[in-house]
PDB file of C-alpha atoms in Angstrom:
ATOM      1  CA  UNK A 738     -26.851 -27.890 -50.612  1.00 64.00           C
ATOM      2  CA  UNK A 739     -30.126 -26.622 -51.714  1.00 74.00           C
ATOM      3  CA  UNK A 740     -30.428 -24.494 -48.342  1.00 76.00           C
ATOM      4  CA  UNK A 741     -33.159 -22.441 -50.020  1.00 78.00           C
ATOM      5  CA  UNK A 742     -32.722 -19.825 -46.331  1.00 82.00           C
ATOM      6  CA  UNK A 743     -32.523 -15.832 -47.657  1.00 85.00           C
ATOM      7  CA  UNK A 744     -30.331 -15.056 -44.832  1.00 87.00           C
ATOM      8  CA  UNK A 745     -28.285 -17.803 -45.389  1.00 86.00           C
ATOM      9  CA  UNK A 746     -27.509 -16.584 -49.102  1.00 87.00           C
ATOM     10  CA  UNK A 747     -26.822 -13.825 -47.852  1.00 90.00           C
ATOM     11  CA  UNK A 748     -24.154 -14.966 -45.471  1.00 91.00           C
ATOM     12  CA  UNK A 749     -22.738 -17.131 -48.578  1.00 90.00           C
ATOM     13  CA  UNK A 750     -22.645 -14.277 -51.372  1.00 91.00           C
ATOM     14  CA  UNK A 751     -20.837 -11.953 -48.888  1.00 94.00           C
ATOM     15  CA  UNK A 752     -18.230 -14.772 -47.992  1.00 94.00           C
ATOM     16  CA  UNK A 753     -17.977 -15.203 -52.225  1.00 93.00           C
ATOM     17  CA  UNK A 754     -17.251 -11.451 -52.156  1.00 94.00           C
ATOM     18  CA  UNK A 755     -14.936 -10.731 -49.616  1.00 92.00           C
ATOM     19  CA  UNK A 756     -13.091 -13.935 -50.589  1.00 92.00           C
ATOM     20  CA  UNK A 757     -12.738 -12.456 -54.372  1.00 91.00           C
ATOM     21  CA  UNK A 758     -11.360  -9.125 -52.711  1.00 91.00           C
ATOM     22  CA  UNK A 759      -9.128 -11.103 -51.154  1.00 86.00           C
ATOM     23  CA  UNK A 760      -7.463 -13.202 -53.986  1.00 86.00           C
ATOM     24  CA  UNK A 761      -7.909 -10.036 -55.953  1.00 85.00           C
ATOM     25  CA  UNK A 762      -5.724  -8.106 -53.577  1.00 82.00           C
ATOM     26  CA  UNK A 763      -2.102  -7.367 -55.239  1.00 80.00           C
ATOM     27  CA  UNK A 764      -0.118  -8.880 -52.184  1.00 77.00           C
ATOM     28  CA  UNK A 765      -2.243 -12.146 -52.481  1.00 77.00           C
ATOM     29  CA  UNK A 766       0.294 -13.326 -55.365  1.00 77.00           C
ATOM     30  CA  UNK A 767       3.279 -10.859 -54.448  1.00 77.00           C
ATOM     31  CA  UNK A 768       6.767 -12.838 -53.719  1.00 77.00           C
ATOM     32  CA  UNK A 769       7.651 -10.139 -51.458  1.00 79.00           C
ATOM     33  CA  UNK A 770       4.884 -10.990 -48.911  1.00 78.00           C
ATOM     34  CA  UNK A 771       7.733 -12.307 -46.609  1.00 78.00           C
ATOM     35  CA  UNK A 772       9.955  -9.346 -46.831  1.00 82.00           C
ATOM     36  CA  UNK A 773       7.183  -6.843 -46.203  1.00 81.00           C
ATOM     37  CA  UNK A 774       5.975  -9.385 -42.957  1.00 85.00           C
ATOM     38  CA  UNK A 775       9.413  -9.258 -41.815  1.00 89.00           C
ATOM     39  CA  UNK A 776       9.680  -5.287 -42.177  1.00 90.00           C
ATOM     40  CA  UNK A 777       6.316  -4.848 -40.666  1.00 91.00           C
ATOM     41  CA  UNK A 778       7.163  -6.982 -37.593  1.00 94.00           C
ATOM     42  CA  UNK A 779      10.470  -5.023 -37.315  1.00 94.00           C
ATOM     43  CA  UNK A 780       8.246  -1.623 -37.278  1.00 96.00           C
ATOM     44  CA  UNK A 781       6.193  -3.393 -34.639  1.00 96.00           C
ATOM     45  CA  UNK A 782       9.173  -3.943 -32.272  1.00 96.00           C
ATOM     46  CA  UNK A 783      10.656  -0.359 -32.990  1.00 97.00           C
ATOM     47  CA  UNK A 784       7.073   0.864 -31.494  1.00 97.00           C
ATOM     48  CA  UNK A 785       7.053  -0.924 -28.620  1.00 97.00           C
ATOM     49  CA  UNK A 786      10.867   0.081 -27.388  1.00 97.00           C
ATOM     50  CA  UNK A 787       9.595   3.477 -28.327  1.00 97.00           C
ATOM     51  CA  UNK A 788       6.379   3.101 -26.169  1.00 96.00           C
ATOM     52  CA  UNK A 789       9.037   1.905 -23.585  1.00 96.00           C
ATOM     53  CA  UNK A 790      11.141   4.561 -24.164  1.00 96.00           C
ATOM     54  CA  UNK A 791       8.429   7.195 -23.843  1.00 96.00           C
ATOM     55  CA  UNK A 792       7.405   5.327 -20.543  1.00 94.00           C
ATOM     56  CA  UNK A 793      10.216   5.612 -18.947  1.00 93.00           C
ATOM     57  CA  UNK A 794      11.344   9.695 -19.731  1.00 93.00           C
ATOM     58  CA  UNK A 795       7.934  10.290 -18.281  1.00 92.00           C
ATOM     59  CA  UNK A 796       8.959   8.316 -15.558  1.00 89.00           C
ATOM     60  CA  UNK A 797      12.342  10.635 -15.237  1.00 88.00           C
ATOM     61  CA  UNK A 798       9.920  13.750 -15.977  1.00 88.00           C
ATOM     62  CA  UNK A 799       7.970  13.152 -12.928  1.00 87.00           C
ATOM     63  CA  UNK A 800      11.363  12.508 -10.523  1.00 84.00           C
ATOM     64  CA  UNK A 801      12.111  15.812 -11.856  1.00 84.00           C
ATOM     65  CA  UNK A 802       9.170  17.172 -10.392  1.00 87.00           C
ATOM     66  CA  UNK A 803       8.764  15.480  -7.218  1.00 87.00           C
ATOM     67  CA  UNK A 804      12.111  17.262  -6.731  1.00 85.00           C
ATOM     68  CA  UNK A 805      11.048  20.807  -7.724  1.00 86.00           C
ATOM     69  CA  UNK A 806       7.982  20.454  -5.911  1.00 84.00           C
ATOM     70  CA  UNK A 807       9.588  19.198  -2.563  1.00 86.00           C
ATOM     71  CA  UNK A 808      11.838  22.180  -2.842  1.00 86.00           C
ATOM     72  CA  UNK A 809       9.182  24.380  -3.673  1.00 83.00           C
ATOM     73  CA  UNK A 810       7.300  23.480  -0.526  1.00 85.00           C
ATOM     74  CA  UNK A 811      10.535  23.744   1.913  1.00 86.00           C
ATOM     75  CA  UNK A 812      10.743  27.302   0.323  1.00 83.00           C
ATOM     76  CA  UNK A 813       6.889  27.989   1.165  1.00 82.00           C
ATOM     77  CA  UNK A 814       7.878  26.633   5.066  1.00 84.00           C
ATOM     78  CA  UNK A 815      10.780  28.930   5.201  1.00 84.00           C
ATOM     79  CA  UNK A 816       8.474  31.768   4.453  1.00 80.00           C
ATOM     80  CA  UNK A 817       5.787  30.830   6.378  1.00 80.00           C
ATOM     81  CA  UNK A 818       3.038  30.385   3.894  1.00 80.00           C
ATOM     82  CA  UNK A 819       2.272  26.631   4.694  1.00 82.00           C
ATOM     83  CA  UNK A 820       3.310  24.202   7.796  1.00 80.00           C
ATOM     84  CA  UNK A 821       4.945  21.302   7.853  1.00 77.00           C
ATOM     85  CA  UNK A 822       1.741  19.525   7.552  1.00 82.00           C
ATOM     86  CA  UNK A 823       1.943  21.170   3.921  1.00 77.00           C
ATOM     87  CA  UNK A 824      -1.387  23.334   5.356  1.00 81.00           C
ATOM     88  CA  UNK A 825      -1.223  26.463   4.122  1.00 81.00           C
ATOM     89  CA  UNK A 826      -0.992  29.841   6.327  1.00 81.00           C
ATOM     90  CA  UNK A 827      -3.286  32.891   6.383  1.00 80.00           C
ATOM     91  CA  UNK A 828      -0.043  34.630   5.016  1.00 81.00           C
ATOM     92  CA  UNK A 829       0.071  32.027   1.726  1.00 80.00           C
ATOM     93  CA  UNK A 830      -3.454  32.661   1.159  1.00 79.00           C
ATOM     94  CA  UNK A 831      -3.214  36.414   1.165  1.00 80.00           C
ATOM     95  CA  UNK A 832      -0.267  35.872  -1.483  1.00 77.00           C
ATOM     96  CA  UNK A 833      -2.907  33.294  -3.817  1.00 77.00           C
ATOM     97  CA  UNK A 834      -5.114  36.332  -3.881  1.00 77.00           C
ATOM     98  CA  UNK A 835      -2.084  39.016  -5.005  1.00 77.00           C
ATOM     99  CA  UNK A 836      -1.927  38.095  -8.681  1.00 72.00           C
ATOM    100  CA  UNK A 837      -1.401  41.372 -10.692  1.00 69.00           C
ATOM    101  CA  UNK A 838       1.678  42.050  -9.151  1.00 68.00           C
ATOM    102  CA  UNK A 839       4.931  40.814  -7.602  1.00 79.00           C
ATOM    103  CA  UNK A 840       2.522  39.074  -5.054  1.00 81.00           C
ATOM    104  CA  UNK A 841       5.160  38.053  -2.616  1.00 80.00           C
ATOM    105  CA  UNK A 842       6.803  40.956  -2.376  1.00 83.00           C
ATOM    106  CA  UNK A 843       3.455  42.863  -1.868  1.00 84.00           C
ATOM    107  CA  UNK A 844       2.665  40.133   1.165  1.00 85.00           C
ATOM    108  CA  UNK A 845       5.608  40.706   2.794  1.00 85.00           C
ATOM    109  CA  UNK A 846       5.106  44.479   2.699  1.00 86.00           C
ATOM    110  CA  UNK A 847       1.605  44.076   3.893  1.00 86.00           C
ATOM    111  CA  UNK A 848       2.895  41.425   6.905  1.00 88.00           C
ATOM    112  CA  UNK A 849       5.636  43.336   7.922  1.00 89.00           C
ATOM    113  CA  UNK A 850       3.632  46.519   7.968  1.00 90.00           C
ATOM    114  CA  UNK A 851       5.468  48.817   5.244  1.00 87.00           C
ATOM    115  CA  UNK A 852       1.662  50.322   4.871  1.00 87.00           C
ATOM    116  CA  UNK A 853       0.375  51.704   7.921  1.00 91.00           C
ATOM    117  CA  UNK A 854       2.520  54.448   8.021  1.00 89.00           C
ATOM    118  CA  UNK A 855       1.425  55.736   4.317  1.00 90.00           C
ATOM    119  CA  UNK A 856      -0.836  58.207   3.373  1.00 92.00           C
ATOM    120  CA  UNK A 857      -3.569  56.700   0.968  1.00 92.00           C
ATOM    121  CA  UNK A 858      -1.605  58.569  -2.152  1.00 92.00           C
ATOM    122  CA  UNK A 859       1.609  56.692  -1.476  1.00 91.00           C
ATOM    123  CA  UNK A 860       0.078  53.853  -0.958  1.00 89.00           C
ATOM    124  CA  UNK A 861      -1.702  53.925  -4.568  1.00 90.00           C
ATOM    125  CA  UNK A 862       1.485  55.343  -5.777  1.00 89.00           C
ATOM    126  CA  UNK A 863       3.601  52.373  -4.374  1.00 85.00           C
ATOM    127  CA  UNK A 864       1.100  49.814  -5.462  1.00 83.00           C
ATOM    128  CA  UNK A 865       1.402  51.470  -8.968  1.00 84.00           C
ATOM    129  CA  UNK A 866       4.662  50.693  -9.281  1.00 82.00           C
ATOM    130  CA  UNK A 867       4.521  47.347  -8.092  1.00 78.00           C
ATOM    131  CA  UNK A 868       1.781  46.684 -10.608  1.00 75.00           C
ATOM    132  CA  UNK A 869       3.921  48.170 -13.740  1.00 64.00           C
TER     133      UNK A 869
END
């Protein structure tokens, strides 16, 4: 072609390259080329329904959840932390700040007014306890 173009030699000896990598390569003359296709395209499928698969427990996961957390919040209502509006109470935040101990157990002391009759001893002694 006498193209006398440095990149275009370039282009040329790297297509001369990769094309003797290629007919080179021991599944360019392989009889089992076929087979091996076939077995790859199976793998392929198996992936997919397994991507499906996956899709669809996480999917069931998340029902799961919905369910726990819908129960969890009728439980907060029935306490009183939160309102049906699912805003929570002065009482729920009091128990999100409790967190070394039993922390509803220790708001409904504190609501119902198990402390103001204690000394400051058996208060710290009670507290103690509920801590351990």
């Amino acid at each position: 072609m006498h193209i006398k173009d440095a990149d275009f030699k370039n282009i040329v000896d790297s297509i001369h390259k990769l094309e003797e990598r290629l007919f080179g390569h021991p599944l360019h003359r392989s009889s089992n080329t076929s087979s091996g296709y076939t077995l790859y395209k199976g793998k392929l499928t198996v992936l997919e329904q397994l991507k499906i698969v996956e899709t669809k427990l996480k999917e069931a996961r998340s029902l799961l959840q919905m369910d726990k957390l819908k129960f969890r919040k009728r439980v907060l209502r029935r306490v009183e932390y939160c309102i049906a509006a699912e805003v929570i109470e002065f009482k729920g935040r009091v128990t999100c700040e409790l967190s070394p101990a039993n922390e509803l157990l220790i708001t409904e002391m504190i609501f119902n007014g198990v402390f103001n009759d204690f000394t400051t001893p058996q208060t710290v002694a009670l507290l103690s306890w509920l801590v351990c």
